[in-house]
């Protein structure tokens, strides 16, 4: 067979041509154009490959589908980079939109690459990092990417199948628009870059056209709004680099898969020991529960989740003796630590996260109960409260309830109280457990009698006597004697008590109930 006239007969010009075309396609996806780079710089963004280089250990990334849509002009890798590498020596997969390619929009091959990445994560049980920066589907390609069996819907289907099986961590660097906004929502934790990240089902322009609402992008779907108001966002980052650092840090607390143990690190003493001064004895005096948390966990190991959303409840991951624990703590410094619909939502999702990945749960209770009033009733406080109680009930990881101060009404139940099968219910000497606080209880029982006493001094004496009777009825020693409380410890002994009990509970049976599934009151 002849390969043309002249030259080396062992060479085929078609191969040379192919090499040239592949090299051109490779180069086009290796770096942004000057114009695209200028736009990224103006937005304070990193190029997609720079983001991936920050995520993975150097030299470990292997890419799939780099030549997707290579025959089309201006669509290098079809706008998404997928592949795998190692994060601190642990294998993981990444799906990363390239906003310099048609604003990171999806074409048919974009969707196929993402589906293949999720299939690999399912097949090999590999953690998945989502680097989202996308304007959504290309309307011109909608028939090819939207409705079919391997259309965009398959991505969401696979994400749900991955949920609780392997960690899914999302860094949202730019927009996540329309149906694409659901990709972050199906992940475990969403880290949003302030000023750049946004999530919305319809753009402000669409909202004005369809419903007549004039609103800015930041107000409708910006990062700070989602991290403070909607609760869709979990963490707010200053820039791309911080977002990726947070993602790597979070990953260090999580196992590779649902059936693997959490990573183990060297034990470090707390930043400062927990002392009796940390918890005011008077339940009416607010204090920041972060000080208690810092006195329990290894030094500088508390990783708070949703710190800007529903701050009356603190949730996050920490380490005790080098192992991950999940912490759910009422914070009386904010709204008295009362539970609202948002705090119940926040707690439920965090408890599900810990239960999925075998992370023991520590509840630090200082709660007057759930909020009351017409506004919260109309907002579904009963339904949301029931969701939190359901999450506590169904969790099969080791759980410990520590009553730091007050635990009133259903607040005791929501914070893993004795009726929910914790490994133990531990109390500090400042603890008090009751259906309600003494003032409310006396008023509820004796309101008519109090009203009948005209003399103010006599009325005050009557109220104080009834209050003393109530407090005697719920005395902590009596609760311990009646086995409501398993142990009463001083703050300085609490860390060792909790750590020891978690060690002993490591082989706990994880079975809860035989059925297809529960019907959560969400």
Short mmCIF file of C-alpha atoms in Angstrom, two decimals:
data_model
loop_
_atom_site.label_atom_id
_atom_site.label_comp_id
_atom_site.label_asym_id
_atom_site.label_seq_id
_atom_site.Cartn_x
_atom_site.Cartn_y
_atom_site.Cartn_z
CA UNK A 1 0.00 0.00 0.00
CA UNK A 2 1.41 3.39 -1.00
CA UNK A 3 1.42 6.31 1.40
CA UNK A 4 2.11 9.04 -1.13
CA UNK A 5 5.12 9.98 -3.12
CA UNK A 6 8.52 10.62 -1.62
CA UNK A 7 9.55 10.67 2.03
CA UNK A 8 9.82 7.79 4.46
CA UNK A 9 7.54 4.97 3.28
CA UNK A 10 7.04 3.87 6.92
CA UNK A 11 5.33 7.19 7.77
CA UNK A 12 1.63 7.85 7.19
CA UNK A 13 0.69 11.52 6.68
CA UNK A 14 -2.71 10.81 8.17
CA UNK A 15 -1.07 9.95 11.49
CA UNK A 16 0.94 13.16 11.38
CA UNK A 17 -2.23 15.09 10.67
CA UNK A 18 -4.01 13.36 13.54
CA UNK A 19 -1.17 14.17 15.88
CA UNK A 20 -1.32 17.81 14.88
CA UNK A 21 -5.08 17.99 15.45
CA UNK A 22 -4.84 16.23 18.82
CA UNK A 23 -2.02 18.50 19.91
CA UNK A 24 -4.10 21.53 18.96
CA UNK A 25 -7.11 20.21 20.89
CA UNK A 26 -4.92 19.41 23.90
CA UNK A 27 -3.35 22.86 23.87
CA UNK A 28 -6.73 24.59 23.59
CA UNK A 29 -7.90 22.93 26.81
CA UNK A 30 -4.61 23.39 28.65
CA UNK A 31 -4.98 27.09 29.37
CA UNK A 32 -7.52 29.85 28.84
CA UNK A 33 -7.24 32.33 26.03
CA UNK A 34 -5.89 35.78 26.86
CA UNK A 35 -9.42 37.17 26.82
CA UNK A 36 -10.74 34.37 29.04
CA UNK A 37 -7.80 34.77 31.44
CA UNK A 38 -8.48 38.48 31.74
CA UNK A 39 -12.11 37.75 32.60
CA UNK A 40 -11.13 35.16 35.21
CA UNK A 41 -8.67 37.62 36.75
CA UNK A 42 -11.30 40.35 36.88
CA UNK A 43 -13.59 37.98 38.76
CA UNK A 44 -10.87 36.73 41.09
CA UNK A 45 -11.25 33.20 39.71
CA UNK A 46 -8.76 30.44 38.98
CA UNK A 47 -8.71 28.46 35.75
CA UNK A 48 -10.34 25.04 36.04
CA UNK A 49 -7.02 23.17 35.86
CA UNK A 50 -5.52 25.42 38.51
CA UNK A 51 -8.44 24.52 40.77
CA UNK A 52 -7.86 20.82 40.18
CA UNK A 53 -4.14 21.22 40.86
CA UNK A 54 -5.00 22.67 44.28
CA UNK A 55 -7.31 19.76 45.06
CA UNK A 56 -5.16 16.77 44.15
CA UNK A 57 -1.71 15.74 45.33
CA UNK A 58 0.89 16.75 42.77
CA UNK A 59 1.27 14.35 39.85
CA UNK A 60 -1.71 12.14 40.74
CA UNK A 61 -4.44 13.49 38.43
CA UNK A 62 -5.54 11.29 35.52
CA UNK A 63 -8.07 12.86 33.15
CA UNK A 64 -10.90 11.25 31.20
CA UNK A 65 -12.52 12.57 28.03
CA UNK A 66 -10.15 15.45 27.40
CA UNK A 67 -10.91 15.36 23.68
CA UNK A 68 -14.68 15.48 24.07
CA UNK A 69 -16.16 17.51 21.22
CA UNK A 70 -12.67 18.11 19.85
CA UNK A 71 -14.04 18.35 16.30
CA UNK A 72 -16.16 21.38 17.26
CA UNK A 73 -14.71 24.87 17.40
CA UNK A 74 -14.46 26.63 20.75
CA UNK A 75 -15.53 23.69 22.92
CA UNK A 76 -12.33 22.25 24.45
CA UNK A 77 -13.16 19.18 26.59
CA UNK A 78 -16.79 20.28 26.04
CA UNK A 79 -16.56 22.58 29.01
CA UNK A 80 -15.96 20.08 31.81
CA UNK A 81 -12.85 18.39 33.20
CA UNK A 82 -13.32 14.97 34.76
CA UNK A 83 -10.90 12.44 36.18
CA UNK A 84 -9.35 11.14 39.34
CA UNK A 85 -6.44 11.77 41.62
CA UNK A 86 -5.42 11.60 45.26
CA UNK A 87 -6.27 13.97 48.10
CA UNK A 88 -3.71 13.46 50.85
CA UNK A 89 -3.08 10.01 49.41
CA UNK A 90 -6.77 9.09 49.22
CA UNK A 91 -8.27 8.44 45.75
CA UNK A 92 -11.18 10.61 44.60
CA UNK A 93 -12.98 11.75 41.46
CA UNK A 94 -13.54 15.33 40.34
CA UNK A 95 -16.12 16.89 38.03
CA UNK A 96 -15.06 20.48 37.26
CA UNK A 97 -16.87 22.94 34.99
CA UNK A 98 -14.73 25.18 32.80
CA UNK A 99 -16.39 28.63 32.83
CA UNK A 100 -14.19 29.81 29.95
CA UNK A 101 -16.05 27.44 27.60
CA UNK A 102 -19.46 28.95 26.91
CA UNK A 103 -19.80 29.94 30.57
CA UNK A 104 -19.35 26.32 31.65
CA UNK A 105 -22.62 25.33 29.98
CA UNK A 106 -23.60 21.73 29.33
CA UNK A 107 -23.64 20.04 25.96
CA UNK A 108 -24.45 16.41 25.20
CA UNK A 109 -20.86 15.26 25.75
CA UNK A 110 -20.56 17.36 28.89
CA UNK A 111 -23.46 15.41 30.33
CA UNK A 112 -22.02 12.09 29.16
CA UNK A 113 -18.69 12.86 30.85
CA UNK A 114 -20.41 13.75 34.10
CA UNK A 115 -22.57 10.62 33.99
CA UNK A 116 -19.48 8.47 33.42
CA UNK A 117 -17.73 10.11 36.38
CA UNK A 118 -20.69 9.38 38.66
CA UNK A 119 -20.88 5.82 37.35
CA UNK A 120 -17.19 5.34 38.17
CA UNK A 121 -17.80 6.73 41.66
CA UNK A 122 -20.64 4.26 42.13
CA UNK A 123 -18.77 1.32 40.68
CA UNK A 124 -15.53 1.87 42.56
CA UNK A 125 -16.98 3.63 45.62
CA UNK A 126 -14.80 6.73 45.25
CA UNK A 127 -15.46 10.10 46.90
CA UNK A 128 -16.59 12.79 44.47
CA UNK A 129 -15.66 16.47 44.40
CA UNK A 130 -17.90 18.77 42.41
CA UNK A 131 -16.31 22.03 41.17
CA UNK A 132 -19.34 23.87 39.87
CA UNK A 133 -19.23 27.00 37.72
CA UNK A 134 -21.88 26.64 35.04
CA UNK A 135 -24.59 28.65 33.32
CA UNK A 136 -26.64 25.47 32.82
CA UNK A 137 -27.71 23.55 29.74
CA UNK A 138 -27.10 24.78 26.20
CA UNK A 139 -30.59 25.29 24.86
CA UNK A 140 -29.30 24.55 21.36
CA UNK A 141 -28.37 21.02 22.53
CA UNK A 142 -31.45 20.35 24.63
CA UNK A 143 -32.75 17.34 22.68
CA UNK A 144 -29.38 15.62 22.96
CA UNK A 145 -28.73 16.34 26.63
CA UNK A 146 -32.04 16.76 28.41
CA UNK A 147 -34.76 14.11 28.04
CA UNK A 148 -33.11 10.76 27.31
CA UNK A 149 -32.01 7.80 29.40
CA UNK A 150 -28.49 9.23 29.50
CA UNK A 151 -29.65 12.81 29.72
CA UNK A 152 -28.95 15.24 32.54
CA UNK A 153 -31.52 13.60 34.78
CA UNK A 154 -29.24 10.58 35.06
CA UNK A 155 -26.68 12.77 36.84
CA UNK A 156 -29.15 13.52 39.62
CA UNK A 157 -30.23 9.88 39.80
CA UNK A 158 -26.63 8.81 40.29
CA UNK A 159 -25.98 11.52 42.86
CA UNK A 160 -28.89 10.25 44.94
CA UNK A 161 -27.51 6.71 44.63
CA UNK A 162 -24.13 8.03 45.83
CA UNK A 163 -25.62 9.92 48.76
CA UNK A 164 -24.38 8.42 52.01
CA UNK A 165 -22.32 5.88 50.06
CA UNK A 166 -19.28 8.10 49.46
CA UNK A 167 -18.60 11.72 50.40
CA UNK A 168 -19.72 14.29 47.85
CA UNK A 169 -18.27 17.75 48.44
CA UNK A 170 -19.18 20.73 46.28
CA UNK A 171 -17.18 23.89 45.72
CA UNK A 172 -19.42 26.44 44.01
CA UNK A 173 -17.17 28.98 42.30
CA UNK A 174 -19.70 30.67 40.03
CA UNK A 175 -23.29 30.19 38.95
CA UNK A 176 -25.27 26.98 39.22
CA UNK A 177 -28.30 27.77 37.19
CA UNK A 178 -31.71 26.26 36.46
CA UNK A 179 -31.76 22.44 36.66
CA UNK A 180 -28.00 22.46 37.19
CA UNK A 181 -28.60 24.06 40.59
CA UNK A 182 -29.66 20.64 41.83
CA UNK A 183 -26.13 19.23 41.46
CA UNK A 184 -24.88 21.09 44.57
CA UNK A 185 -28.11 20.37 46.44
CA UNK A 186 -27.56 16.61 46.18
CA UNK A 187 -24.04 16.82 47.65
CA UNK A 188 -23.16 16.49 51.34
CA UNK A 189 -21.67 19.95 51.85
CA UNK A 190 -21.73 23.08 49.65
CA UNK A 191 -18.91 25.61 49.89
CA UNK A 192 -19.77 28.89 48.12
CA UNK A 193 -17.37 31.64 47.07
CA UNK A 194 -18.71 35.00 48.17
CA UNK A 195 -19.28 37.47 45.36
CA UNK A 196 -19.06 34.83 42.60
CA UNK A 197 -21.12 31.79 43.56
CA UNK A 198 -24.86 31.72 43.01
CA UNK A 199 -27.66 29.16 42.79
CA UNK A 200 -31.05 29.80 41.24
CA UNK A 201 -33.73 28.01 39.26
CA UNK A 202 -34.57 31.13 37.27
CA UNK A 203 -32.37 34.16 36.65
CA UNK A 204 -33.38 37.66 37.82
CA UNK A 205 -34.24 38.48 34.22
CA UNK A 206 -36.49 35.44 34.02
CA UNK A 207 -38.07 36.25 37.38
CA UNK A 208 -38.93 39.74 36.16
CA UNK A 209 -40.37 38.40 32.93
CA UNK A 210 -42.40 35.56 34.47
CA UNK A 211 -43.49 36.81 37.91
CA UNK A 212 -42.79 40.52 37.66
CA UNK A 213 -40.19 40.55 40.43
CA UNK A 214 -37.22 42.88 40.19
CA UNK A 215 -34.37 41.47 42.22
CA UNK A 216 -30.58 41.32 42.05
CA UNK A 217 -28.70 38.08 41.54
CA UNK A 218 -27.10 38.38 44.97
CA UNK A 219 -30.46 38.90 46.69
CA UNK A 220 -32.10 36.00 44.89
CA UNK A 221 -29.38 33.39 44.81
CA UNK A 222 -26.07 34.79 46.01
CA UNK A 223 -23.60 32.96 48.22
CA UNK A 224 -24.19 34.99 51.38
CA UNK A 225 -27.96 34.73 51.03
CA UNK A 226 -27.82 30.95 50.68
CA UNK A 227 -25.39 30.61 53.61
CA UNK A 228 -27.41 32.84 55.94
CA UNK A 229 -31.07 32.80 54.87
CA UNK A 230 -31.99 29.72 52.81
CA UNK A 231 -29.48 27.35 54.40
CA UNK A 232 -28.72 25.79 51.01
CA UNK A 233 -25.07 26.82 51.33
CA UNK A 234 -22.98 25.38 54.16
CA UNK A 235 -19.75 27.39 54.14
CA UNK A 236 -18.80 30.79 52.76
CA UNK A 237 -15.32 31.15 51.25
CA UNK A 238 -13.48 34.32 50.31
CA UNK A 239 -12.06 32.95 47.05
CA UNK A 240 -11.41 29.79 45.02
CA UNK A 241 -8.29 28.87 46.98
CA UNK A 242 -10.02 29.06 50.36
CA UNK A 243 -12.97 27.03 49.03
CA UNK A 244 -10.67 24.20 47.92
CA UNK A 245 -8.74 24.33 51.20
CA UNK A 246 -12.03 23.99 53.08
CA UNK A 247 -13.04 21.06 50.87
CA UNK A 248 -9.76 19.24 51.54
CA UNK A 249 -10.00 19.99 55.25
CA UNK A 250 -13.57 18.71 55.44
CA UNK A 251 -12.55 15.53 53.59
CA UNK A 252 -9.98 14.81 56.31
CA UNK A 253 -12.85 14.17 58.75
CA UNK A 254 -14.76 11.79 56.49
CA UNK A 255 -14.18 8.14 55.55
CA UNK A 256 -13.59 7.04 51.97
CA UNK A 257 -16.91 5.16 51.89
CA UNK A 258 -19.87 4.38 54.12
CA UNK A 259 -18.29 1.12 55.32
CA UNK A 260 -14.77 2.45 56.00
CA UNK A 261 -13.58 3.86 59.34
CA UNK A 262 -12.99 7.57 59.70
CA UNK A 263 -9.36 8.71 59.37
CA UNK A 264 -7.33 8.55 62.59
CA UNK A 265 -4.89 11.28 63.59
CA UNK A 266 -2.58 11.85 66.51
CA UNK A 267 -4.33 12.81 69.73
CA UNK A 268 -3.88 16.42 70.79
CA UNK A 269 -5.07 18.03 74.02
CA UNK A 270 -7.71 20.74 73.72
CA UNK A 271 -6.65 24.30 73.01
CA UNK A 272 -7.61 25.05 76.61
CA UNK A 273 -9.09 22.73 79.23
CA UNK A 274 -12.79 22.93 80.03
CA UNK A 275 -13.33 24.46 83.47
CA UNK A 276 -16.29 25.15 85.71
CA UNK A 277 -16.16 28.82 84.75
CA UNK A 278 -17.14 27.99 81.16
CA UNK A 279 -20.79 27.29 82.02
CA UNK A 280 -22.72 29.88 84.08
CA UNK A 281 -24.69 28.19 86.84
CA UNK A 282 -27.72 30.47 86.37
CA UNK A 283 -29.67 29.17 83.39
CA UNK A 284 -30.82 32.68 82.48
CA UNK A 285 -27.24 33.81 81.78
CA UNK A 286 -26.33 33.20 78.12
CA UNK A 287 -22.90 31.95 77.07
CA UNK A 288 -21.13 30.87 73.88
CA UNK A 289 -21.13 27.07 73.64
CA UNK A 290 -18.08 27.20 71.36
CA UNK A 291 -15.96 27.52 74.50
CA UNK A 292 -17.32 24.20 75.77
CA UNK A 293 -16.74 22.55 72.40
CA UNK A 294 -13.15 23.80 72.22
CA UNK A 295 -12.55 22.37 75.69
CA UNK A 296 -13.71 18.92 74.55
CA UNK A 297 -12.14 18.40 71.12
CA UNK A 298 -8.51 18.04 70.10
CA UNK A 299 -6.70 21.33 69.59
CA UNK A 300 -7.97 23.35 66.61
CA UNK A 301 -10.00 20.43 65.29
CA UNK A 302 -13.55 21.79 65.33
CA UNK A 303 -14.87 22.23 61.78
CA UNK A 304 -18.19 24.05 62.02
CA UNK A 305 -20.83 23.53 59.33
CA UNK A 306 -23.47 26.17 58.54
CA UNK A 307 -21.99 28.68 61.03
CA UNK A 308 -23.97 31.56 59.50
CA UNK A 309 -27.32 29.76 59.35
CA UNK A 310 -29.52 29.23 62.42
CA UNK A 311 -26.60 30.00 64.79
CA UNK A 312 -28.74 29.21 67.85
CA UNK A 313 -27.65 25.64 67.12
CA UNK A 314 -23.99 24.78 66.49
CA UNK A 315 -23.12 21.70 64.43
CA UNK A 316 -19.76 20.52 63.20
CA UNK A 317 -17.07 17.87 63.11
CA UNK A 318 -14.27 17.64 65.62
CA UNK A 319 -11.73 15.11 66.80
CA UNK A 320 -11.46 13.41 70.15
CA UNK A 321 -8.38 11.28 70.64
CA UNK A 322 -7.70 11.77 66.93
CA UNK A 323 -11.05 10.36 65.74
CA UNK A 324 -13.94 12.24 64.17
CA UNK A 325 -17.02 13.03 66.23
CA UNK A 326 -20.08 15.03 65.25
CA UNK A 327 -21.26 17.71 67.66
CA UNK A 328 -24.77 19.16 67.98
CA UNK A 329 -24.89 21.96 70.57
CA UNK A 330 -27.45 24.53 71.65
CA UNK A 331 -26.00 28.03 71.85
CA UNK A 332 -27.75 30.15 74.46
CA UNK A 333 -25.80 33.20 73.26
CA UNK A 334 -28.10 33.31 70.20
CA UNK A 335 -31.86 33.54 70.73
CA UNK A 336 -31.45 31.76 74.04
CA UNK A 337 -30.66 28.49 72.25
CA UNK A 338 -34.33 27.96 71.38
CA UNK A 339 -34.94 25.54 68.50
CA UNK A 340 -36.60 27.02 65.40
CA UNK A 341 -37.59 25.45 62.08
CA UNK A 342 -34.22 26.35 60.56
CA UNK A 343 -32.22 24.94 63.47
CA UNK A 344 -34.24 21.71 63.28
CA UNK A 345 -33.45 21.46 59.56
CA UNK A 346 -29.80 22.17 60.20
CA UNK A 347 -29.57 19.51 62.89
CA UNK A 348 -31.44 16.86 60.89
CA UNK A 349 -29.21 17.06 57.86
CA UNK A 350 -26.06 17.05 59.99
CA UNK A 351 -27.24 14.01 61.96
CA UNK A 352 -27.98 12.20 58.69
CA UNK A 353 -24.47 13.05 57.46
CA UNK A 354 -22.83 11.64 60.59
CA UNK A 355 -25.03 8.55 60.64
CA UNK A 356 -24.27 7.85 56.97
CA UNK A 357 -20.52 7.87 57.52
CA UNK A 358 -20.32 6.17 60.90
CA UNK A 359 -19.43 9.30 62.87
CA UNK A 360 -20.42 9.21 66.58
CA UNK A 361 -22.69 12.03 67.74
CA UNK A 362 -22.30 14.17 70.84
CA UNK A 363 -25.25 16.33 71.88
CA UNK A 364 -24.58 19.28 74.20
CA UNK A 365 -28.00 20.27 75.51
CA UNK A 366 -28.83 23.70 76.86
CA UNK A 367 -32.26 24.15 75.35
CA UNK A 368 -35.47 25.75 76.57
CA UNK A 369 -37.38 23.79 73.93
CA UNK A 370 -38.87 24.57 70.53
CA UNK A 371 -40.06 28.07 69.71
CA UNK A 372 -43.74 28.82 70.17
CA UNK A 373 -46.10 31.35 68.57
CA UNK A 374 -48.26 31.75 65.50
CA UNK A 375 -45.35 32.60 63.17
CA UNK A 376 -43.44 29.37 63.79
CA UNK A 377 -46.63 27.31 63.82
CA UNK A 378 -47.47 28.64 60.37
CA UNK A 379 -43.90 27.82 59.36
CA UNK A 380 -44.37 24.17 60.35
CA UNK A 381 -42.41 24.03 63.60
CA UNK A 382 -44.12 20.75 64.53
CA UNK A 383 -43.18 19.15 61.23
CA UNK A 384 -39.60 20.41 61.35
CA UNK A 385 -39.23 19.45 65.00
CA UNK A 386 -40.53 15.98 64.22
CA UNK A 387 -37.92 15.72 61.47
CA UNK A 388 -35.13 16.42 63.95
CA UNK A 389 -36.53 13.92 66.45
CA UNK A 390 -36.79 11.38 63.61
CA UNK A 391 -33.15 11.93 62.66
CA UNK A 392 -32.05 11.42 66.27
CA UNK A 393 -34.22 8.31 66.59
CA UNK A 394 -32.99 6.62 63.42
CA UNK A 395 -29.28 7.34 63.92
CA UNK A 396 -27.49 4.10 64.73
CA UNK A 397 -24.04 5.48 65.40
CA UNK A 398 -22.94 5.80 69.04
CA UNK A 399 -24.66 8.82 70.58
CA UNK A 400 -24.07 10.59 73.88
CA UNK A 401 -26.34 13.20 75.42
CA UNK A 402 -24.66 15.72 77.73
CA UNK A 403 -27.07 18.01 79.56
CA UNK A 404 -24.92 21.08 80.01
CA UNK A 405 -27.60 23.17 81.63
CA UNK A 406 -31.33 23.09 80.86
CA UNK A 407 -33.13 20.52 78.71
CA UNK A 408 -36.82 21.36 78.70
CA UNK A 409 -39.75 19.78 76.91
CA UNK A 410 -39.23 18.30 73.48
CA UNK A 411 -35.85 19.98 73.45
CA UNK A 412 -34.59 17.05 75.55
CA UNK A 413 -35.90 14.65 72.92
CA UNK A 414 -34.39 16.58 70.01
CA UNK A 415 -31.02 16.55 71.75
CA UNK A 416 -30.82 12.78 72.07
CA UNK A 417 -32.27 12.42 75.57
CA UNK A 418 -32.64 9.16 77.55
CA UNK A 419 -35.68 7.94 75.62
CA UNK A 420 -33.71 7.76 72.38
CA UNK A 421 -31.22 5.11 73.38
CA UNK A 422 -27.99 7.06 73.75
CA UNK A 423 -24.97 5.24 75.09
CA UNK A 424 -25.47 7.39 78.18
CA UNK A 425 -27.06 10.59 79.38
CA UNK A 426 -24.43 12.60 81.23
CA UNK A 427 -25.14 15.74 83.23
CA UNK A 428 -23.00 18.55 84.48
CA UNK A 429 -23.90 19.74 87.99
CA UNK A 430 -25.51 22.77 86.30
CA UNK A 431 -28.01 20.54 84.48
CA UNK A 432 -31.76 20.64 84.86
CA UNK A 433 -34.31 18.43 83.08
CA UNK A 434 -38.02 19.16 83.11
CA UNK A 435 -41.12 19.52 80.98
CA UNK A 436 -40.64 23.28 81.22
CA UNK A 437 -38.75 25.86 83.23
CA UNK A 438 -39.86 26.59 86.81
CA UNK A 439 -41.33 30.03 86.07
CA UNK A 440 -43.41 28.75 83.17
CA UNK A 441 -44.45 25.65 85.10
CA UNK A 442 -45.67 27.59 88.14
CA UNK A 443 -47.60 29.98 85.93
CA UNK A 444 -49.14 27.11 83.95
CA UNK A 445 -50.36 25.29 87.06
CA UNK A 446 -51.20 28.17 89.40
CA UNK A 447 -52.14 31.08 87.12
CA UNK A 448 -55.64 31.44 88.55
CA UNK A 449 -54.45 31.15 92.14
CA UNK A 450 -51.71 33.72 91.57
CA UNK A 451 -54.22 36.14 90.07
CA UNK A 452 -56.44 35.85 93.13
CA UNK A 453 -53.68 36.98 95.53
CA UNK A 454 -53.90 40.77 95.72
CA UNK A 455 -50.99 41.52 98.03
CA UNK A 456 -47.78 41.70 95.90
CA UNK A 457 -45.53 40.37 98.66
CA UNK A 458 -47.87 37.50 99.40
CA UNK A 459 -48.11 36.74 95.69
CA UNK A 460 -44.31 36.72 95.32
CA UNK A 461 -43.92 34.44 98.34
CA UNK A 462 -46.50 32.02 96.95
CA UNK A 463 -44.77 31.91 93.56
CA UNK A 464 -41.35 31.35 95.17
CA UNK A 465 -42.70 28.51 97.31
CA UNK A 466 -44.24 26.77 94.33
CA UNK A 467 -41.02 27.31 92.38
CA UNK A 468 -38.99 25.68 95.14
CA UNK A 469 -41.36 22.69 95.16
CA UNK A 470 -40.97 22.34 91.39
CA UNK A 471 -37.19 22.48 91.55
CA UNK A 472 -37.13 19.85 94.28
CA UNK A 473 -39.25 17.61 92.07
CA UNK A 474 -36.71 17.78 89.22
CA UNK A 475 -33.61 17.78 91.40
CA UNK A 476 -30.58 16.39 89.56
CA UNK A 477 -29.67 13.94 92.31
CA UNK A 478 -33.19 12.55 92.19
CA UNK A 479 -32.96 12.14 88.40
CA UNK A 480 -29.69 10.28 88.83
CA UNK A 481 -31.17 8.14 91.60
CA UNK A 482 -34.10 7.28 89.33
CA UNK A 483 -31.63 6.34 86.52
CA UNK A 484 -32.74 9.13 84.20
CA UNK A 485 -29.13 10.34 84.34
CA UNK A 486 -26.29 7.83 83.98
CA UNK A 487 -23.51 10.02 85.31
CA UNK A 488 -22.92 13.46 86.77
CA UNK A 489 -19.46 14.82 86.02
CA UNK A 490 -17.65 18.09 86.47
CA UNK A 491 -16.68 20.05 83.32
CA UNK A 492 -12.97 19.28 83.79
CA UNK A 493 -13.72 15.54 83.62
CA UNK A 494 -16.14 15.65 80.71
CA UNK A 495 -13.69 15.15 77.83
CA UNK A 496 -12.25 11.95 79.25
CA UNK A 497 -15.72 10.67 80.18
CA UNK A 498 -17.04 11.22 76.66
CA UNK A 499 -13.93 9.85 74.92
CA UNK A 500 -13.94 6.72 77.05
CA UNK A 501 -17.62 6.03 76.41
CA UNK A 502 -17.18 6.48 72.66
CA UNK A 503 -14.28 4.02 72.72
CA UNK A 504 -16.43 1.42 74.43
CA UNK A 505 -19.34 2.00 72.02
CA UNK A 506 -17.29 1.45 68.86
CA UNK A 507 -18.82 -1.99 68.23
CA UNK A 508 -22.41 -0.87 68.62
CA UNK A 509 -25.00 -2.77 66.55
CA UNK A 510 -26.13 -0.50 63.68
CA UNK A 511 -29.51 -2.16 63.08
CA UNK A 512 -32.54 0.03 63.78
CA UNK A 513 -35.64 -1.36 62.08
CA UNK A 514 -36.63 -3.84 59.37
CA UNK A 515 -38.66 -2.10 56.64
CA UNK A 516 -38.27 -0.57 53.20
CA UNK A 517 -37.77 2.94 54.60
CA UNK A 518 -39.20 5.52 56.95
CA UNK A 519 -41.53 8.34 55.91
CA UNK A 520 -39.77 11.38 57.41
CA UNK A 521 -41.90 14.41 58.29
CA UNK A 522 -40.01 16.74 55.97
#
